[in-house]
JSON list of C-alpha atoms in Angstrom, two decimals:
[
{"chain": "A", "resi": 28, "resn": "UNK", "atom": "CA", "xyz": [67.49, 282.76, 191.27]},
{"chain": "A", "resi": 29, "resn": "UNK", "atom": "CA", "xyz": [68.51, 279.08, 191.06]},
{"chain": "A", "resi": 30, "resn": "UNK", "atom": "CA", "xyz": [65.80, 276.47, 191.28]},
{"chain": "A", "resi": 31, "resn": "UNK", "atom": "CA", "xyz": [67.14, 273.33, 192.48]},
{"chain": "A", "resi": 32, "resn": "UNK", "atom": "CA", "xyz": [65.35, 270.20, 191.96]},
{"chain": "A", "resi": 33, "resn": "UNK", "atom": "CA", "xyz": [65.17, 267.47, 195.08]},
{"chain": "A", "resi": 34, "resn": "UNK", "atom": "CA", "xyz": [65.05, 263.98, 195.47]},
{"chain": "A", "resi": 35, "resn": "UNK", "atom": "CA", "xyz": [61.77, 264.04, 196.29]},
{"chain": "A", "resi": 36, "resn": "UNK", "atom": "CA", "xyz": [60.32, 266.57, 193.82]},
{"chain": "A", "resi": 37, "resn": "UNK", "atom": "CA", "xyz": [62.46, 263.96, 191.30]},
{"chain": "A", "resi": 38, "resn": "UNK", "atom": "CA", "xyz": [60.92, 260.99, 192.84]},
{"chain": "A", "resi": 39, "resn": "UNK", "atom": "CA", "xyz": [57.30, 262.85, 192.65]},
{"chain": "A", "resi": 40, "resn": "UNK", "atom": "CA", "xyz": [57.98, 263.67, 188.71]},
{"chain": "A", "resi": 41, "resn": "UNK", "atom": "CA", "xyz": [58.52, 259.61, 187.61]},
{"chain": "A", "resi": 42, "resn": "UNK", "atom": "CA", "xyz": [55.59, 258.60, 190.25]},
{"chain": "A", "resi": 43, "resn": "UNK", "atom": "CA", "xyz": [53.79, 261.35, 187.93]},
{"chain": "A", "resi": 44, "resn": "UNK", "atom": "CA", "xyz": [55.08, 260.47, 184.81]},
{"chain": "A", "resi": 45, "resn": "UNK", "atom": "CA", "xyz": [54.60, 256.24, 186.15]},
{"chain": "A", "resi": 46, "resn": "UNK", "atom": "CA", "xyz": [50.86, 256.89, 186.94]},
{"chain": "A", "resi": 47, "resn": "UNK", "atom": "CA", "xyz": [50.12, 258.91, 183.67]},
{"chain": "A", "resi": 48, "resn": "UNK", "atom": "CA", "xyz": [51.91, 256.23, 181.41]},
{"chain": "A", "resi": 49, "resn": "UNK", "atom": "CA", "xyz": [49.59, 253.60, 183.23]},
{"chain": "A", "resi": 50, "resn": "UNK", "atom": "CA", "xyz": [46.29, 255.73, 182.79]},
{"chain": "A", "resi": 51, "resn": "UNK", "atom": "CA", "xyz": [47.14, 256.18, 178.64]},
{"chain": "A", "resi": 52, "resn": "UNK", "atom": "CA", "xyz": [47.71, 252.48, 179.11]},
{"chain": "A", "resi": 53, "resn": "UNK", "atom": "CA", "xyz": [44.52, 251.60, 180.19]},
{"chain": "A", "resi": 54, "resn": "UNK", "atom": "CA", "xyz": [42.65, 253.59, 178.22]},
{"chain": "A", "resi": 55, "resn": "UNK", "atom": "CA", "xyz": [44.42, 252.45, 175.21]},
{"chain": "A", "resi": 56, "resn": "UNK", "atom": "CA", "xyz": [43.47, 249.46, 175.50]},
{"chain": "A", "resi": 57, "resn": "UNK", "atom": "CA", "xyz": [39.88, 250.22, 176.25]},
{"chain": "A", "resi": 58, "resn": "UNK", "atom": "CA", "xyz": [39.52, 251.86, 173.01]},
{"chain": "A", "resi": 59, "resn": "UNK", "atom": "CA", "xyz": [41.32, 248.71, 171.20]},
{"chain": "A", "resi": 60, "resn": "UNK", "atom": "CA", "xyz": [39.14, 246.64, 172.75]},
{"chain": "A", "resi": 61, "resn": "UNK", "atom": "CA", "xyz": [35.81, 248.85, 172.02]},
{"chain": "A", "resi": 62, "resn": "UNK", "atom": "CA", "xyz": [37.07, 248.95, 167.87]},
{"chain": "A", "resi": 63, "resn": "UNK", "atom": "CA", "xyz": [36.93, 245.27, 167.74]},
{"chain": "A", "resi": 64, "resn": "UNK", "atom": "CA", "xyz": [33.89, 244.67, 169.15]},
{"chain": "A", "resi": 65, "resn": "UNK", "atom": "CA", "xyz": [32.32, 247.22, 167.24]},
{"chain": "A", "resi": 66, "resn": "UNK", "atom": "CA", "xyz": [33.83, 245.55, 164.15]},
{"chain": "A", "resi": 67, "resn": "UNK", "atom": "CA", "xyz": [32.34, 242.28, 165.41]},
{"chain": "A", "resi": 68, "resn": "UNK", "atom": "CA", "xyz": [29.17, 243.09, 165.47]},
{"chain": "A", "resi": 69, "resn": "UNK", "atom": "CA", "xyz": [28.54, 245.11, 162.63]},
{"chain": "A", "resi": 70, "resn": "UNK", "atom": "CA", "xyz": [30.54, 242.08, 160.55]},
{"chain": "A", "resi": 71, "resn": "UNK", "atom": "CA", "xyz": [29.51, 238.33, 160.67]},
{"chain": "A", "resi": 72, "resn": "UNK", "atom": "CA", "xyz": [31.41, 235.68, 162.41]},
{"chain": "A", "resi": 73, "resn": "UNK", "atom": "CA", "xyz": [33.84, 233.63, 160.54]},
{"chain": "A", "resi": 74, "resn": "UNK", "atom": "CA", "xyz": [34.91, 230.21, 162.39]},
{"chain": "A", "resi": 75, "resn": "UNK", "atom": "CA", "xyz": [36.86, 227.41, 160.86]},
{"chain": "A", "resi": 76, "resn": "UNK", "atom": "CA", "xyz": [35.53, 223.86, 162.25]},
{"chain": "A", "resi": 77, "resn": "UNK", "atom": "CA", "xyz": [36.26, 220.52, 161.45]},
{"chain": "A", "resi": 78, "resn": "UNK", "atom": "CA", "xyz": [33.52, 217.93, 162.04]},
{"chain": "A", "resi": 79, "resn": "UNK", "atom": "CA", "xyz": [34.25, 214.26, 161.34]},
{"chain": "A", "resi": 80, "resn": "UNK", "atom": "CA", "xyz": [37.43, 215.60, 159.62]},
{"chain": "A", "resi": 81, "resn": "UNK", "atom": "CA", "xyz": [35.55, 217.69, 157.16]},
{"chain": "A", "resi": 82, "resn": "UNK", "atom": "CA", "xyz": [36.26, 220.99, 157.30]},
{"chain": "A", "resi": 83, "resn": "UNK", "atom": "CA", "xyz": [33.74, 223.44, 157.21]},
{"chain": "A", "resi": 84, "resn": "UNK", "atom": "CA", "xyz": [33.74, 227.67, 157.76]},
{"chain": "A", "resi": 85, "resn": "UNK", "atom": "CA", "xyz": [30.73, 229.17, 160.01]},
{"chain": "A", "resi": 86, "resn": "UNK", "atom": "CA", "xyz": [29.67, 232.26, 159.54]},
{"chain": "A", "resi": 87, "resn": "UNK", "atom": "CA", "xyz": [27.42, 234.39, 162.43]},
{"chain": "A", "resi": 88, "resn": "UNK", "atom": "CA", "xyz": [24.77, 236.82, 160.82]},
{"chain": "A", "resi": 89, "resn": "UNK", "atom": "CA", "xyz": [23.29, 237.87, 164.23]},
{"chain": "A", "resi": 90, "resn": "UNK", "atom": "CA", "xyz": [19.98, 239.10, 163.28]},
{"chain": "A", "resi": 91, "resn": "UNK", "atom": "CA", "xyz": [19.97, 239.29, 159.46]},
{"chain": "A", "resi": 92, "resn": "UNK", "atom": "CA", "xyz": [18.96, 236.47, 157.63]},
{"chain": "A", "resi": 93, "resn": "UNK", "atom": "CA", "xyz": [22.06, 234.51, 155.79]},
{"chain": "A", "resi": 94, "resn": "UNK", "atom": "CA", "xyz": [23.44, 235.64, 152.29]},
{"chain": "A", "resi": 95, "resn": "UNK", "atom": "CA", "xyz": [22.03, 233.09, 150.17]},
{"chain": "A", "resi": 96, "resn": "UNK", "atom": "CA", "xyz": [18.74, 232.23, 152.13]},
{"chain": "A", "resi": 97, "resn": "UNK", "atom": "CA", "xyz": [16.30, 231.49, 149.97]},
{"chain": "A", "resi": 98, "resn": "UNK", "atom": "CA", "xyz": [14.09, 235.31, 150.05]},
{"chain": "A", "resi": 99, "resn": "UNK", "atom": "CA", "xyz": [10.85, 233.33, 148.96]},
{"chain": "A", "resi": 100, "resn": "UNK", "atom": "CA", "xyz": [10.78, 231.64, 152.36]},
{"chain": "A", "resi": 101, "resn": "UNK", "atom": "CA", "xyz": [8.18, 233.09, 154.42]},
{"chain": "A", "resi": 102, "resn": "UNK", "atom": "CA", "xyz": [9.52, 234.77, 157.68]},
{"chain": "A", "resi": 103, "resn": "UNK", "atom": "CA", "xyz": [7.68, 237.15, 160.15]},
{"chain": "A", "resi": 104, "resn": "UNK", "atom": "CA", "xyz": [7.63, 241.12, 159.56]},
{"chain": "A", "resi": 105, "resn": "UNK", "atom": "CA", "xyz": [10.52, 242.53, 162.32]},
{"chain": "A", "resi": 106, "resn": "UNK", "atom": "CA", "xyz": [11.86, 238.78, 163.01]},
{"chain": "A", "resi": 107, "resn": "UNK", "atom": "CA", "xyz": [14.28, 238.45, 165.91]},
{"chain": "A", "resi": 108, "resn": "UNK", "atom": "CA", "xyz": [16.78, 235.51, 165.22]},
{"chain": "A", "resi": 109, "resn": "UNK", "atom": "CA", "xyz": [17.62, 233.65, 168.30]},
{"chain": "A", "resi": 110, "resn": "UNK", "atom": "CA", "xyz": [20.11, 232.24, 165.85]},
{"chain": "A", "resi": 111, "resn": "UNK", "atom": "CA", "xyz": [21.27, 232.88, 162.71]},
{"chain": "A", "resi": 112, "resn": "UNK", "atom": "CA", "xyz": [24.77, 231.19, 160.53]},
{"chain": "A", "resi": 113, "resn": "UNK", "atom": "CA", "xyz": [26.11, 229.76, 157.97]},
{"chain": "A", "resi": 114, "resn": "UNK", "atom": "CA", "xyz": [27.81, 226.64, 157.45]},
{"chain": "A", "resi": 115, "resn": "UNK", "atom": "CA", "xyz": [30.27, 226.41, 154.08]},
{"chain": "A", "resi": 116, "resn": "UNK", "atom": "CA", "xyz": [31.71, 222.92, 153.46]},
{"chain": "A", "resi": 117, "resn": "UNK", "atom": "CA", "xyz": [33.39, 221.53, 150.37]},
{"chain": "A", "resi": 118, "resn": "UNK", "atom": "CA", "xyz": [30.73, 221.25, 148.10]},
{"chain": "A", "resi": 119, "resn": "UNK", "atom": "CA", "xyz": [27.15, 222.73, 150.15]},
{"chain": "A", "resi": 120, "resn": "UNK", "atom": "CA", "xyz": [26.52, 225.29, 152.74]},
{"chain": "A", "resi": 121, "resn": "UNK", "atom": "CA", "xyz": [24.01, 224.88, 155.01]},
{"chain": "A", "resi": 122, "resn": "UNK", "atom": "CA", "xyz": [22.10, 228.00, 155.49]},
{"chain": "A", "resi": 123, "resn": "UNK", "atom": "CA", "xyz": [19.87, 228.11, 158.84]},
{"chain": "A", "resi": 124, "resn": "UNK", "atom": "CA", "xyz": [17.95, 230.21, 161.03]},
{"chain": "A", "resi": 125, "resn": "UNK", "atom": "CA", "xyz": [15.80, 230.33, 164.10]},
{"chain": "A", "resi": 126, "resn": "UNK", "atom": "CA", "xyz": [13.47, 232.32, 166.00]},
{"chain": "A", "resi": 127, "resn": "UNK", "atom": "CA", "xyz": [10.47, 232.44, 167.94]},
{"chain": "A", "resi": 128, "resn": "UNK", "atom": "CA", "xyz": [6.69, 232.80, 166.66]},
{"chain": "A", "resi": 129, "resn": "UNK", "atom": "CA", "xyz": [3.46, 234.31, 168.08]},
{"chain": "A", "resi": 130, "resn": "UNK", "atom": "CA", "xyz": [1.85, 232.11, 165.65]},
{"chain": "A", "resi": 131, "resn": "UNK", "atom": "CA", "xyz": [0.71, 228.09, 166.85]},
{"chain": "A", "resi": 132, "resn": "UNK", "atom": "CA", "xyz": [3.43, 224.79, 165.93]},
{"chain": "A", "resi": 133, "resn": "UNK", "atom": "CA", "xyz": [0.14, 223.92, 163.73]},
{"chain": "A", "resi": 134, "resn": "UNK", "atom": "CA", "xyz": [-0.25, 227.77, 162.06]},
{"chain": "A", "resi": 135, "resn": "UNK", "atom": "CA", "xyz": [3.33, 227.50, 161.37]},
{"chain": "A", "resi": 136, "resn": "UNK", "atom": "CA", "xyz": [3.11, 224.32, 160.19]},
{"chain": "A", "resi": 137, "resn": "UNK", "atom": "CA", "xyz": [0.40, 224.56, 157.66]},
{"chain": "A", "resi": 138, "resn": "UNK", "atom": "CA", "xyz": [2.12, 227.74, 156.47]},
{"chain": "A", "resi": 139, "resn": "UNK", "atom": "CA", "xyz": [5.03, 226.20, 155.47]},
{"chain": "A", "resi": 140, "resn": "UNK", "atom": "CA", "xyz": [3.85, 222.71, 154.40]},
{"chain": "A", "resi": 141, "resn": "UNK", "atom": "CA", "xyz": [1.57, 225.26, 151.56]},
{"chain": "A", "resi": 142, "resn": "UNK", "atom": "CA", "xyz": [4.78, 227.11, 151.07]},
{"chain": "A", "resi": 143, "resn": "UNK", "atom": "CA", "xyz": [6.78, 223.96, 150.23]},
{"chain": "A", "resi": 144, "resn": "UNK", "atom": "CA", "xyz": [3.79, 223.01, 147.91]},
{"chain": "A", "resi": 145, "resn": "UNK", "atom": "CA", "xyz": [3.18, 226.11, 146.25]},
{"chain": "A", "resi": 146, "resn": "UNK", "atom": "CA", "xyz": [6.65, 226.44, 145.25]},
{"chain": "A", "resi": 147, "resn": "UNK", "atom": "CA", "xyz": [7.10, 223.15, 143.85]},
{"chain": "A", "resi": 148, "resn": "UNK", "atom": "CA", "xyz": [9.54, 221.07, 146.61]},
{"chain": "A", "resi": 149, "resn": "UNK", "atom": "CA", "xyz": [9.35, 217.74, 147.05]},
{"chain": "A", "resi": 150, "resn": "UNK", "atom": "CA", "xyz": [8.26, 216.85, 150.15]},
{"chain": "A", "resi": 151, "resn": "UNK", "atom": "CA", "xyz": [10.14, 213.52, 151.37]},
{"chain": "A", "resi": 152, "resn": "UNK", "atom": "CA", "xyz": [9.17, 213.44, 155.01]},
{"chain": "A", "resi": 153, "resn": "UNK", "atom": "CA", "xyz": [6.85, 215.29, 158.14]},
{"chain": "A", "resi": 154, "resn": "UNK", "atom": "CA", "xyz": [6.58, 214.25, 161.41]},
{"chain": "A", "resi": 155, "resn": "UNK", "atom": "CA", "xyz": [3.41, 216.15, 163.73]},
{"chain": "A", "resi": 156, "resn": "UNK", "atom": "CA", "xyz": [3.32, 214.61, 166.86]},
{"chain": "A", "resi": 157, "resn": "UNK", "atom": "CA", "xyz": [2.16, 216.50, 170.15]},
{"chain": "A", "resi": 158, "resn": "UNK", "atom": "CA", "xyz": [4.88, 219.06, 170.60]},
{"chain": "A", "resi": 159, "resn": "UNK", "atom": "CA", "xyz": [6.89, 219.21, 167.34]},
{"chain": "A", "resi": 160, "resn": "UNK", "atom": "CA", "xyz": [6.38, 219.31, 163.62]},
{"chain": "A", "resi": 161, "resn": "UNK", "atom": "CA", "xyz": [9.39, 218.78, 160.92]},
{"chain": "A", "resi": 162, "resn": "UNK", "atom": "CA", "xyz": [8.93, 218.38, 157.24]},
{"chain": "A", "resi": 163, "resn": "UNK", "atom": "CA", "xyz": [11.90, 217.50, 155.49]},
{"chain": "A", "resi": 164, "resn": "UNK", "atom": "CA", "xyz": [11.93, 218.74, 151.02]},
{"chain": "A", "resi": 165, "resn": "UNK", "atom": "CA", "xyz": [13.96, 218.68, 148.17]},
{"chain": "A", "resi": 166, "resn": "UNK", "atom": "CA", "xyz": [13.85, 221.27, 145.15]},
{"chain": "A", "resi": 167, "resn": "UNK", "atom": "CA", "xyz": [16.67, 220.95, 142.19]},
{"chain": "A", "resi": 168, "resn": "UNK", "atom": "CA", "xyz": [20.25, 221.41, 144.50]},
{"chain": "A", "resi": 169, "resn": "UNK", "atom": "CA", "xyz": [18.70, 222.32, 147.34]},
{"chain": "A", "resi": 170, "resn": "UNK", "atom": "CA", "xyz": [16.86, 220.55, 150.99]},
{"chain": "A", "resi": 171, "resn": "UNK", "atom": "CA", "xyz": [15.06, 222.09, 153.10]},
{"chain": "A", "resi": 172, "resn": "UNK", "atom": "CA", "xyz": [14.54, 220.69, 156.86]},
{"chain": "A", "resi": 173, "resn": "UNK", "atom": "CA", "xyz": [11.94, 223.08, 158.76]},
{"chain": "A", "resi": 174, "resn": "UNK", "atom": "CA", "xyz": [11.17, 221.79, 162.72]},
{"chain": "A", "resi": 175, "resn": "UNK", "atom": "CA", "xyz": [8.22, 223.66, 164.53]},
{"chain": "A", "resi": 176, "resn": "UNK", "atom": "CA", "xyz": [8.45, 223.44, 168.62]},
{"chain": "A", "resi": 177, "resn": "UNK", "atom": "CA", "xyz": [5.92, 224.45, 171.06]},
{"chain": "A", "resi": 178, "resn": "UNK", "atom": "CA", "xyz": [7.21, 226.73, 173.22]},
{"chain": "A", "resi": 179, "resn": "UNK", "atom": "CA", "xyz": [5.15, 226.46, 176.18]},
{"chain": "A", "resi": 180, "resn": "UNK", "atom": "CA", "xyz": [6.55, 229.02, 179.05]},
{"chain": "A", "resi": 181, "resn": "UNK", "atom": "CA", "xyz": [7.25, 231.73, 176.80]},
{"chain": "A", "resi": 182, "resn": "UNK", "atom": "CA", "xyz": [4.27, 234.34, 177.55]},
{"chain": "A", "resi": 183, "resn": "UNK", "atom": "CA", "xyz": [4.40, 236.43, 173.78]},
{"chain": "A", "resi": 184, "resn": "UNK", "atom": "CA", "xyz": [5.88, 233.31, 171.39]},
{"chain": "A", "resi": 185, "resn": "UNK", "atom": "CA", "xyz": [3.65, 230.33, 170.56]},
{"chain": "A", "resi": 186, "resn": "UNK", "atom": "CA", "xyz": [6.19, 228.11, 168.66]},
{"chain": "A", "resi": 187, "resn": "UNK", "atom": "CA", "xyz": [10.03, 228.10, 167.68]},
{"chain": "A", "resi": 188, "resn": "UNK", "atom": "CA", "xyz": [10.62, 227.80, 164.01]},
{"chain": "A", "resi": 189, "resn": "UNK", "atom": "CA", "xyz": [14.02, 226.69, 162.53]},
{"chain": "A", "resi": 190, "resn": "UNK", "atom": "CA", "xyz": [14.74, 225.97, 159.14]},
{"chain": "A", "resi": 191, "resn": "UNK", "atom": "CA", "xyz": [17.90, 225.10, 157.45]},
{"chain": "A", "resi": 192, "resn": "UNK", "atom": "CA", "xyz": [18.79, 225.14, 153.68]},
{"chain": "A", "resi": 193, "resn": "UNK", "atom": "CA", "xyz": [21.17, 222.81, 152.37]},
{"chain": "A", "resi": 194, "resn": "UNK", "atom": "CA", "xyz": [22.12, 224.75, 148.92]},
{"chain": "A", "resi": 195, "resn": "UNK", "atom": "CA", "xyz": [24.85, 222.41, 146.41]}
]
């Protein structure tokens, strides 16, 4: 028995063949796509910048504090970073984070100004006016700048807090 083969069963076969090649496609490239941003996120973010022709590398830490933050500054238990990087130029990195606060801008602020004394910074400046505090130190190689908002339509946080560390 001889089986002969058509033009259109041949036609059918590369349509097949056409259509399966584009369905591996696709879903090649879905799982490409899926490894890097699963990399992404379980690795910082590394962007090279140049600002007023100094170069400088950011790095994202999503919601983990930066490598090299300064563990004695106090932060809330289960913290939520609204943002969280790294800035590494020449000779400093800037080390900053921010996130929102059940606690008052004036809570906040006492609790850092008696952190800052406690642990022997120097405080240069602070600022309290209505709706924002800042307090500016300086310890040995490092500043600190920590600015308290109110956050007033946010129905769980009472304040943002962000502080950066300047570490040379």
């Amino acid at each position: 028995m001889e089986i002969k083969n058509t033009t259109q069963d041949i036609e059918f076969d590369e349509r097949y063949k056409n259509g399966l090649r584009a369905i591996l496609a696709v879903l090649s490239t879905g799982v490409i796509l899926l490894s890097v941003f699963s990399y992404y996120k379980k690795h910082p973010t590394t962007i090279v910048s140049k600002v007023e022709g100094k170069k400088y590398i950011k790095s994202e830490f999503k919601n983990s504090t930066p490598s090299d933050f300064i563990k004695e500054i106090p932060l809330p238990k289960d913290v939520s970073f609204e943002q969280s990087y790294g800035l590494q130029y020449e000779s400093a990195k800037q080390l900053t984070v921010v996130f929102a606060t059940t606690k008052t801008r004036k809570e906040n602020f006492e609790l850092y100004k008696n952190f800052l004394s406690n642990n022997k910074w120097t405080v240069k400046n602070n600022i309290e006016s209505k709706s924002i505090s800042s307090m500016y130190a300086v310890k040995e190689n490092n500043d600190i700048n920590i600015t308290i908002s109110d956050l007033v339509n946010d129905k769980t946080n009472k304040s943002q807090v962000s502080i950066s560390v300047l570490r040379r």
